[in-house]
Coordinates of C-alpha atoms in Angstrom, one line a residue:
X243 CA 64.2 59.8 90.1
X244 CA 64.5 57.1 92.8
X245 CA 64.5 57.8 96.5
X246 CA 66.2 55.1 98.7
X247 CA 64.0 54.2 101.9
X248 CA 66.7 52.7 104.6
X249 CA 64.9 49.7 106.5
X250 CA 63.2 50.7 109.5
X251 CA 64.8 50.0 112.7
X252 CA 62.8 50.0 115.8
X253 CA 64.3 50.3 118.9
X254 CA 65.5 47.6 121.8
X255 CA 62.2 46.3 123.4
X256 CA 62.6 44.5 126.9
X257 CA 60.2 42.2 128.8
X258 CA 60.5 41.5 132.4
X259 CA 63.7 43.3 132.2
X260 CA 64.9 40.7 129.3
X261 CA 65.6 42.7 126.3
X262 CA 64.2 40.4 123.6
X263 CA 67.2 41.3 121.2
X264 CA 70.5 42.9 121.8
X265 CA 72.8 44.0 118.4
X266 CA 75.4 47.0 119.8
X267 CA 77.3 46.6 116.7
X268 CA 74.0 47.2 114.3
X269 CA 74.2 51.3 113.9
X270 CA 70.9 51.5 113.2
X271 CA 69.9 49.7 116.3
X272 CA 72.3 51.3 118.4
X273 CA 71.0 55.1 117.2
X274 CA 67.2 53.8 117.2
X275 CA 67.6 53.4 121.2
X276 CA 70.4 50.9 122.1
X277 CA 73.1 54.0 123.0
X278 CA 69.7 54.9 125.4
X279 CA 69.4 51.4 127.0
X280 CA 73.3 50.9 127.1
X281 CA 73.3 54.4 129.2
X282 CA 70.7 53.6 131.4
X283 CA 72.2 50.0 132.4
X284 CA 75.9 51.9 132.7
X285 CA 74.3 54.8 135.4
X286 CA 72.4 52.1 137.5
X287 CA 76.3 49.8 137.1
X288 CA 78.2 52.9 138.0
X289 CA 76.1 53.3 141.4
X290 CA 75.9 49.6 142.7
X291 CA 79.4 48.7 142.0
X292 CA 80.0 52.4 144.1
X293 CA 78.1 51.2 146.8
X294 CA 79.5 47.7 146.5
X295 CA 82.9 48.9 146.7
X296 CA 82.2 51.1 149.8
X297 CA 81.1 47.9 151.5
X298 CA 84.1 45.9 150.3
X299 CA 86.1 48.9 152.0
X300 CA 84.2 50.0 155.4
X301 CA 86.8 48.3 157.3
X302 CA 89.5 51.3 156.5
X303 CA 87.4 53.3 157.9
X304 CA 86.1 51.1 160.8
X305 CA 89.7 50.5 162.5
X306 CA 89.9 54.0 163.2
X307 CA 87.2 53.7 165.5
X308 CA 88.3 51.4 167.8
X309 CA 89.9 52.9 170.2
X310 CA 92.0 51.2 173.3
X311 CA 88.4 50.1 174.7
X312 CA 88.1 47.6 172.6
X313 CA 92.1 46.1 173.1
X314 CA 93.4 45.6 169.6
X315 CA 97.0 46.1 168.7
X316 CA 98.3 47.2 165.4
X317 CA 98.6 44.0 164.3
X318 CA 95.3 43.1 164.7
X319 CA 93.9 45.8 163.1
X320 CA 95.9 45.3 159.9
X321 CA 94.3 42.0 160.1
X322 CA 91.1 43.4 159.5
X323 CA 91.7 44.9 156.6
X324 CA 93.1 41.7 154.8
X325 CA 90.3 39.9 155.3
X326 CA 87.7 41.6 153.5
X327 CA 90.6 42.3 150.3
X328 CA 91.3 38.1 150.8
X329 CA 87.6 37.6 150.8
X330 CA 87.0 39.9 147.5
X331 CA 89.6 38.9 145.5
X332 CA 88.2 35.4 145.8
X333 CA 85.1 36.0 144.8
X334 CA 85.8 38.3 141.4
X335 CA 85.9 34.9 139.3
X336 CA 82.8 33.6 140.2
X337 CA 81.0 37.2 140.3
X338 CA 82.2 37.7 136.6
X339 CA 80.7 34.3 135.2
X340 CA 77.5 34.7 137.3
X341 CA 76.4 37.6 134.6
X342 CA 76.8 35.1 131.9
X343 CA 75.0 32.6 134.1
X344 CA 72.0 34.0 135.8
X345 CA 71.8 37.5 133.7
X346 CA 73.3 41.5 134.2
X347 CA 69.9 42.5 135.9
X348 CA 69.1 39.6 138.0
X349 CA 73.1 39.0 139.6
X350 CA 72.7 42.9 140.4
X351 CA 70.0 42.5 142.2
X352 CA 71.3 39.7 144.5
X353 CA 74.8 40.9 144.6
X354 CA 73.7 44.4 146.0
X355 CA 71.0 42.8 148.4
X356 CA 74.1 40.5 150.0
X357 CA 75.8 43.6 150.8
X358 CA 73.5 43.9 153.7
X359 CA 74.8 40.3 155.2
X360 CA 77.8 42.7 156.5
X361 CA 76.5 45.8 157.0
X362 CA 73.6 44.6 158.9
X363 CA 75.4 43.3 161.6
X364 CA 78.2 46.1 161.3
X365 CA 75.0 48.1 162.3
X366 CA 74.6 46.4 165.2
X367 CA 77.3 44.3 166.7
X368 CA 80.0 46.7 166.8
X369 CA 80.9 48.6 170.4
X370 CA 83.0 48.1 173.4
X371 CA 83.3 44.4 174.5
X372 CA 82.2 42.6 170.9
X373 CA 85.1 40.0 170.9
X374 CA 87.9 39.7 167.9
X375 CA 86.5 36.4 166.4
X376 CA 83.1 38.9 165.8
X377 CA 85.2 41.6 164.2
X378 CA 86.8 39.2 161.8
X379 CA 83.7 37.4 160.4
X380 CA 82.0 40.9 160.1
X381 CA 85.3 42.1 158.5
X382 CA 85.4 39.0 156.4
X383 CA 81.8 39.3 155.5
X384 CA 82.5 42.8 154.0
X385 CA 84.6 41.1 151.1
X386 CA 81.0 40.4 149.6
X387 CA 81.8 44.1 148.3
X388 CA 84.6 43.1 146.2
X389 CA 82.7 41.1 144.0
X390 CA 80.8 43.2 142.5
X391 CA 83.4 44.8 140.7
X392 CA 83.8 41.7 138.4
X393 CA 80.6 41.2 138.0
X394 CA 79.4 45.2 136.7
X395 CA 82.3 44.7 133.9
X396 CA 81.2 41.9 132.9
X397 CA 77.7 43.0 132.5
X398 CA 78.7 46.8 131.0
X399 CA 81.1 45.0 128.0
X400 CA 77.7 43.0 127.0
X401 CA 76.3 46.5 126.5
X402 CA 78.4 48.6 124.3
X403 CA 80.3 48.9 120.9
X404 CA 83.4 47.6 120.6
X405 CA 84.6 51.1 119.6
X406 CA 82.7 52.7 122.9
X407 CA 83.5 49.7 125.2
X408 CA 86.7 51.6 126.8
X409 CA 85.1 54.7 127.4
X410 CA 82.2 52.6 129.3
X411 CA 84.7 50.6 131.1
X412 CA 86.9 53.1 132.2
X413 CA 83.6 55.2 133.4
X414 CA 82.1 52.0 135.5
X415 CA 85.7 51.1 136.8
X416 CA 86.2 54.6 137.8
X417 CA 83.0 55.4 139.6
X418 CA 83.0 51.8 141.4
X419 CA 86.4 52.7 142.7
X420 CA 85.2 56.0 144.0
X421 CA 83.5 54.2 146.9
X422 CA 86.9 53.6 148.7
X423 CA 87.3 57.8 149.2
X424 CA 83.1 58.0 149.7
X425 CA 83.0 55.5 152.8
X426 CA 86.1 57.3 154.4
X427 CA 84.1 60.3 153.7
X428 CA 81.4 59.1 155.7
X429 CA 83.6 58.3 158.3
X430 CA 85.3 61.4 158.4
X431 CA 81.5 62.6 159.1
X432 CA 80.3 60.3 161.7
X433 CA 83.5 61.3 163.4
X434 CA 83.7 64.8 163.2
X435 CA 79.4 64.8 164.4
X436 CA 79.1 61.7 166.6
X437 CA 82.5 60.7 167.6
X438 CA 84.5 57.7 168.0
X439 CA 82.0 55.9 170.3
X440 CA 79.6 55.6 167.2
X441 CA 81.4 52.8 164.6
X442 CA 77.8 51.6 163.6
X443 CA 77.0 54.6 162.2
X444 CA 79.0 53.9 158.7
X445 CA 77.2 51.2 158.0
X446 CA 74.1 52.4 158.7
X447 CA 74.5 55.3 156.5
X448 CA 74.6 52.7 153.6
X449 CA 71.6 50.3 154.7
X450 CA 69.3 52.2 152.4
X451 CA 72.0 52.8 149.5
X452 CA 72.0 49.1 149.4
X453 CA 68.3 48.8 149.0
X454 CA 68.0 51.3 147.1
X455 CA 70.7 49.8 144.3
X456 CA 68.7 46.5 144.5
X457 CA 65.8 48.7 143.6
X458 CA 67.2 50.5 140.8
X459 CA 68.4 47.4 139.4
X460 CA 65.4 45.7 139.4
X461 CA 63.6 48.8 137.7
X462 CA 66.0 49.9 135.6
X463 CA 68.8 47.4 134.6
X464 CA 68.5 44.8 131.7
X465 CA 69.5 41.3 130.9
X466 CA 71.2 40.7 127.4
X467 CA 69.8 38.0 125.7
X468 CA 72.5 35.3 124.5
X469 CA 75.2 35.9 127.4
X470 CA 77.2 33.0 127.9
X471 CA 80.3 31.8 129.2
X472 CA 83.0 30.3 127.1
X473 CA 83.3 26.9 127.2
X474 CA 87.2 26.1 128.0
X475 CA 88.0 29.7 127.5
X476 CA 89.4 29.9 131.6
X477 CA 91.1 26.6 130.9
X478 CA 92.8 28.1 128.0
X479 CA 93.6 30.9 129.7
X480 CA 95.3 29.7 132.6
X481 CA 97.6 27.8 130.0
X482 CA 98.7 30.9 128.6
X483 CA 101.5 32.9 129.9
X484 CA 99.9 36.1 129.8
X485 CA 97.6 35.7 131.9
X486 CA 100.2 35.4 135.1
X487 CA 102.0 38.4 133.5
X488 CA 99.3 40.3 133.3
X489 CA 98.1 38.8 136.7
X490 CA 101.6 39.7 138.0
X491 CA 101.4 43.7 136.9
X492 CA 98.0 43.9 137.8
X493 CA 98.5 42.8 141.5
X494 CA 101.3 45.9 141.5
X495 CA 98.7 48.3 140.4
X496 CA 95.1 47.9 142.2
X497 CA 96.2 45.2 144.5
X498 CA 98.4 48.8 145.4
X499 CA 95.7 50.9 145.1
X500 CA 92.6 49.0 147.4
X501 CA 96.0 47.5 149.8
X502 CA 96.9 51.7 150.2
X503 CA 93.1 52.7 150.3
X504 CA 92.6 50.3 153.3
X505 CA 95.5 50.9 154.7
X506 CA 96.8 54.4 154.5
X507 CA 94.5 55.7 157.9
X508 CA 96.7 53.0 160.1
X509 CA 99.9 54.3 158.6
X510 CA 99.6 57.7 159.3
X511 CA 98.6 57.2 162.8
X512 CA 101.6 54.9 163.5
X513 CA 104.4 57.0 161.6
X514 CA 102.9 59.9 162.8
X515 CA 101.4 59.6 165.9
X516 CA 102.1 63.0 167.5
X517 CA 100.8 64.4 164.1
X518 CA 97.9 62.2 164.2
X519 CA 96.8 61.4 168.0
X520 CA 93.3 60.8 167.4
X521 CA 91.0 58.9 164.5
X522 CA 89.4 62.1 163.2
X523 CA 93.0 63.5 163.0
X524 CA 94.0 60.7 160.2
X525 CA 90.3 60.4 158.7
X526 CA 90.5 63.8 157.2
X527 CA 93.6 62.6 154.9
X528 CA 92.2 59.5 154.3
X529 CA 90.2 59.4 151.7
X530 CA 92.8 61.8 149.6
X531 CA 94.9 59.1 148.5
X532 CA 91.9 56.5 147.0
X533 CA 90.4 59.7 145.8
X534 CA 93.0 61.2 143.5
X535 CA 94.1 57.1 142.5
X536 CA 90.3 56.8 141.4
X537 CA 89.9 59.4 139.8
X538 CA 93.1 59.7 137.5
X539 CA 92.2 56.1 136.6
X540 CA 90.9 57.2 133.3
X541 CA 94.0 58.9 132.4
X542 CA 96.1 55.5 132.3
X543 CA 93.8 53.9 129.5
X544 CA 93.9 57.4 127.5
X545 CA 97.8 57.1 127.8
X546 CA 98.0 53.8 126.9
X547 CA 96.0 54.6 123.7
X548 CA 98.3 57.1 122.7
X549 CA 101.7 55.5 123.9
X550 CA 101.3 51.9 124.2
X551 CA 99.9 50.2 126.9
X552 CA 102.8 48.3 128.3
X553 CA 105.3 51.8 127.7
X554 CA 103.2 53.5 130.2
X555 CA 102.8 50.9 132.3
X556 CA 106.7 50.0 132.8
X557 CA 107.3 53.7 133.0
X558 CA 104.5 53.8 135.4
X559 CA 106.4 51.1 137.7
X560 CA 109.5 53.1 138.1
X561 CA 107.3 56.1 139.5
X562 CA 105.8 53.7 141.9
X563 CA 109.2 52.5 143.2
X564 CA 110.9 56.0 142.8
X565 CA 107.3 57.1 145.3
X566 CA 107.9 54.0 147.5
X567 CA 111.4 55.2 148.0
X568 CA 110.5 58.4 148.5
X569 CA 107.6 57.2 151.3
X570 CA 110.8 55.4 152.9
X571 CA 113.2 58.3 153.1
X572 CA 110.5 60.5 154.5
X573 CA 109.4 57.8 157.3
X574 CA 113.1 57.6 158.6
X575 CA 113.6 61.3 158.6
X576 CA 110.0 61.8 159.9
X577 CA 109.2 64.2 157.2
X578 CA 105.3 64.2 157.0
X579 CA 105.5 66.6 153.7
X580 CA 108.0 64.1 152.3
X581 CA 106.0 61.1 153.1
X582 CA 102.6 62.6 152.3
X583 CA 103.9 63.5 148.9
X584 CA 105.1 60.4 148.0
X585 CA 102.0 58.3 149.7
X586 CA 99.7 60.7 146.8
X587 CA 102.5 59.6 144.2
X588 CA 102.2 55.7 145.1
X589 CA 97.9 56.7 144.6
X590 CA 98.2 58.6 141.7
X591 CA 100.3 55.7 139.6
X592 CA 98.6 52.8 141.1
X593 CA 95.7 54.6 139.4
X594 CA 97.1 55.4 136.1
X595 CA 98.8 51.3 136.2
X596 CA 94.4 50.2 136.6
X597 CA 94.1 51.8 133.3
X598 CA 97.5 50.8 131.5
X599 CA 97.7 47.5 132.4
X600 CA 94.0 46.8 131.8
X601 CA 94.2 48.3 128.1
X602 CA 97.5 45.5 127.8
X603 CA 95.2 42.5 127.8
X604 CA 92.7 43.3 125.1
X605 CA 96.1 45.0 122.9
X606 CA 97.8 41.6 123.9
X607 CA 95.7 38.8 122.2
X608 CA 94.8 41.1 119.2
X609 CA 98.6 41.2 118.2
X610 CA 98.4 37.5 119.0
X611 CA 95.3 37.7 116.8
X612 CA 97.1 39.6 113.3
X613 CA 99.6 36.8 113.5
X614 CA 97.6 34.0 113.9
X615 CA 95.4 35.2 111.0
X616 CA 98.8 35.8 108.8
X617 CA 99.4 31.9 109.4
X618 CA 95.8 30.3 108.5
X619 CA 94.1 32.7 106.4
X620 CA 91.0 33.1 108.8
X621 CA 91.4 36.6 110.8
X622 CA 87.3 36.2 111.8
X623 CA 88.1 33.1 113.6
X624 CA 91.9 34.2 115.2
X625 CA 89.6 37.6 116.5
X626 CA 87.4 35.3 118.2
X627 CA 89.5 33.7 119.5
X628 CA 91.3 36.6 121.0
X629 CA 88.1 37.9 122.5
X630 CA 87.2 34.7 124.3
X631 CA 90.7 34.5 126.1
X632 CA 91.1 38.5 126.5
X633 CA 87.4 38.3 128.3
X634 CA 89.0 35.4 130.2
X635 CA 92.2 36.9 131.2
X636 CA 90.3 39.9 132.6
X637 CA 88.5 37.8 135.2
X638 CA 91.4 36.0 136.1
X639 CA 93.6 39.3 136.6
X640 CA 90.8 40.7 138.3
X641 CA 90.7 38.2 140.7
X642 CA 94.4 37.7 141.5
X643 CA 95.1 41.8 141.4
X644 CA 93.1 42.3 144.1
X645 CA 95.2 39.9 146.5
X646 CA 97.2 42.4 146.4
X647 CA 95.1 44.5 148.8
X648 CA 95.5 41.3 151.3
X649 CA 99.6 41.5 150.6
X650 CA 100.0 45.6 151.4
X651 CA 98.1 44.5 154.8
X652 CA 100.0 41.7 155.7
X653 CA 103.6 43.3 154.5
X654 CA 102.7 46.3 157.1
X655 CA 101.2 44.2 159.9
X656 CA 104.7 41.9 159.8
X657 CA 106.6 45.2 159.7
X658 CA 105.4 46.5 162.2
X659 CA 105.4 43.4 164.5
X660 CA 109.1 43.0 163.6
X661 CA 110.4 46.4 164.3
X662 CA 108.1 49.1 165.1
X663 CA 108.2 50.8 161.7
X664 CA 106.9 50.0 158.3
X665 CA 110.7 50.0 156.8
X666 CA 110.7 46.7 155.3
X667 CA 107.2 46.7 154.1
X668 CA 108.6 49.9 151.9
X669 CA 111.3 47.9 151.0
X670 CA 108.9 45.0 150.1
X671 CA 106.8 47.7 147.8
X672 CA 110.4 48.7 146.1
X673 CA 112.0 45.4 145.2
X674 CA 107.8 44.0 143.7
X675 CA 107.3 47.9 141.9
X676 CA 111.3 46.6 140.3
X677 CA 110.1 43.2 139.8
X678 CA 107.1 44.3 137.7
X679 CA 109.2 47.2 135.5
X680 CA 111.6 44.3 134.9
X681 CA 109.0 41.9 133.6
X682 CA 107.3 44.6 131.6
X683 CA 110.4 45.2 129.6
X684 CA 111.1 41.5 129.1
X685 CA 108.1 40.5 127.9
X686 CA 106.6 43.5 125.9
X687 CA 109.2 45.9 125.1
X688 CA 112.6 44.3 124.6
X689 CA 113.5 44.4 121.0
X690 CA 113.4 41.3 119.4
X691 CA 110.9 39.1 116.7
X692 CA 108.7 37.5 119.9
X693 CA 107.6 41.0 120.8
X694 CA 103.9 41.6 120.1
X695 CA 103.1 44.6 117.7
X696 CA 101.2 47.4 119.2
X697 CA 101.3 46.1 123.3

């Protein structure tokens, strides 16, 4: 009688934070102590993209502080919550092929230590008398935060299993956008203890969380051996139609949710100023809305694996415009319930559309990918293939969704300078929420033999 001896399998070994072989795929491998490593890099992720996206967002916060003394209108304080968005969704392309380029551990390092370029100075130069031009490069300088995003993605995928890559994902995405409600948190604190005088405070609270995510990167993070960018695959991508679709949708559903998250402490003081007469008044309600949106963000991939990413997603559209209209209805017959309501609506689907429409672009170019393979014969190469443009699509989306935190600013800062209300920014919200249900149904869900299989 034989016995069969499986071949051993000894687990990832790492020098210098360089693991000297990386194969997620390999069971073996993955039992003998990749799932371990994969974990530990996904923990360490999960908290410097958090504290990277509470940077990106101290500036919803910030506004409330400044009070009269410091002489800025409405206007200028939606201002400063476009920058940082404008400044973020800029740099998500670059962030994401920076892994690729200078490795997971060693861009997580730098990219947590520049969040202390704005936070340093937030520390210090905001009070009475700093001038606008200040408050705009320090708002600017916050978009550092945005970044990081991209680049934690882009560094978890290289980690797992194609068949545990979602879970991960959704787990990094959901934890980094957590940091919108955690900073508005903190300023609910500083303002309840210290008062309004003290705007520094905030981000002084997250001077040593920066270090200390440098820190744990440098201790506990990895890079993957072999990461590299694919040559031409961004090229190709921005050929392809997709990619502005799913650009398009995406801008409706986290360009919503970080536009609302900075955003939605303004708003409720302007509509509801007797409601809301002072900054501690509105900070309470805050962080609510980012809250429940980042949290229920897991919820829109799980839905889109059971129903089809782009059915939730255009389903998932006509709740935002049905919660827009809502928000409008309730503004013009000053019903705070009403408009409360429907605010948490517009949060809760922008966060179920980050899941949907991020499930679509993988779902997309494998359909693409069954075809192709049906045509020449070679499904290894047509999966390839679909990888390399999905991977590119992502970064692109990425990067264009979040100018839709810069839009939500501007549409409320023009609507209020026009007439006082935010009206027409609703009405703005509506007709792009219609836009995106429309294009959802043309493109994936209209019968007819272009339609891809399983979107």
């Amino acid at each position: 009688m034989s016995t069969l001896v499986s071949a051993p399998t000894t687990p990832p070994a790492t020098t210098a934070g360089r693991l000297t072989e990386w194969r997620p795929e390999d069971p073996a491998f993955w039992a003998a102590g990749g799932a371990r490593v994969a974990r530990r890099n996904l923990y360490v992720s999960i908290f410097a993209e958090h504290v990277g996206f509470s940077v990106w967002s101290l500036w919803s916060v910030t506004v409330l502080f400044l009070g009269p003394e410091y002489g800025i209108d409405p206007a200028g304080k939606f201002l400063l919550t476009a920058v940082p968005a404008a400044l973020g969704a800029v740099l998500r392309l670059p962030y994401t092929l920076a892994v690729a380029r200078f490795g997971g551990r060693n861009w997580t390092i730098v990219s947590a230590l520049l969040l202390l370029v704005p936070a340093v100075p937030m520390a210090v130069l905001i009070e009475p008398g700093v001038s606008y031009t200040t408050l705009m490069v320090l708002a600017c300088l916050s978009g550092v935060g945005g970044g990081n995003f991209a680049s934690s993605m882009a560094n978890i995928n290289l980690f797992f299993p194609e068949r545990l890559k979602g879970r991960a994902l959704g787990l990094n995405a959901g934890g980094g956008n957590l940091g919108v409600p955690a900073v508005q948190l903190v300023g609910l604190a500083v303002l309840a203890t210290a008062g309004a005088a003290y705007p520094r405070l905030v981000p002084a609270v997250y001077l040593p969380l920066i270090v200390l995510a440098a820190l744990a990167a440098a201790r506990w993070l990895d890079n993957v051996p072999g990461a590299r960018n694919e040559p031409g695959a961004l090229r190709a991508a921005a050929r392809d139609p997709h990619t502005w679709v799913m650009s398009l949708l995406y801008v409706g559903t986290f360009g919503s949710f970080i536009g609302f998250g900075f955003a939605f402490g303004q708003v409720l003081q302007l509509q509801f100023h007797d409601r809301f007469p002072t900054p501690v008044d509105a900070a309470w309600l805050t962080f609510l809305g980012p809250l429940i949106g980042s949290l229920i963000r897991p919820v829109g991939g799980q839905l889109a694996d059971r129903l089809g990413g782009s059915r939730v997603t255009f389903w998932n559209f006509v709740a935002m415009a049905a919660g827009a209209g809502l928000v409008l209805y309730a503004a013009r017959d000053r019903s705070f319930p009403l408009y409360l309501a429907g605010f948490l609506a517009l949060f809760v689907f922008s966060g179920i559309g980050n899941g949907s429409t991020y499930k679509m672009i993988p779902a997309i170019f494998r359909a693409r990918a069954v075809a192709e393979s049906e045509l020449t014969g070679d499904p290894e190469a047509a999966q390839r293939r679909a990888r390399r443009l999905a991977g590119a699509v992502i970064g692109i989306a990425g990067a264009v969704g979040a100018s839709g935190g810069v839009l939500v600013n501007v549409a409320f800062r023009q609507s209020f300078l026009a007439s006082g209300t935010a009206d027409a920014a609703y009405l703005a919200f509506i007709a792009w929420y219609a836009l995106c249900f429309l294009v959802t149904w043309v493109v994936y869900l209209r019968p007819g033999s272009r339609t891809l299989v399983g979107v």
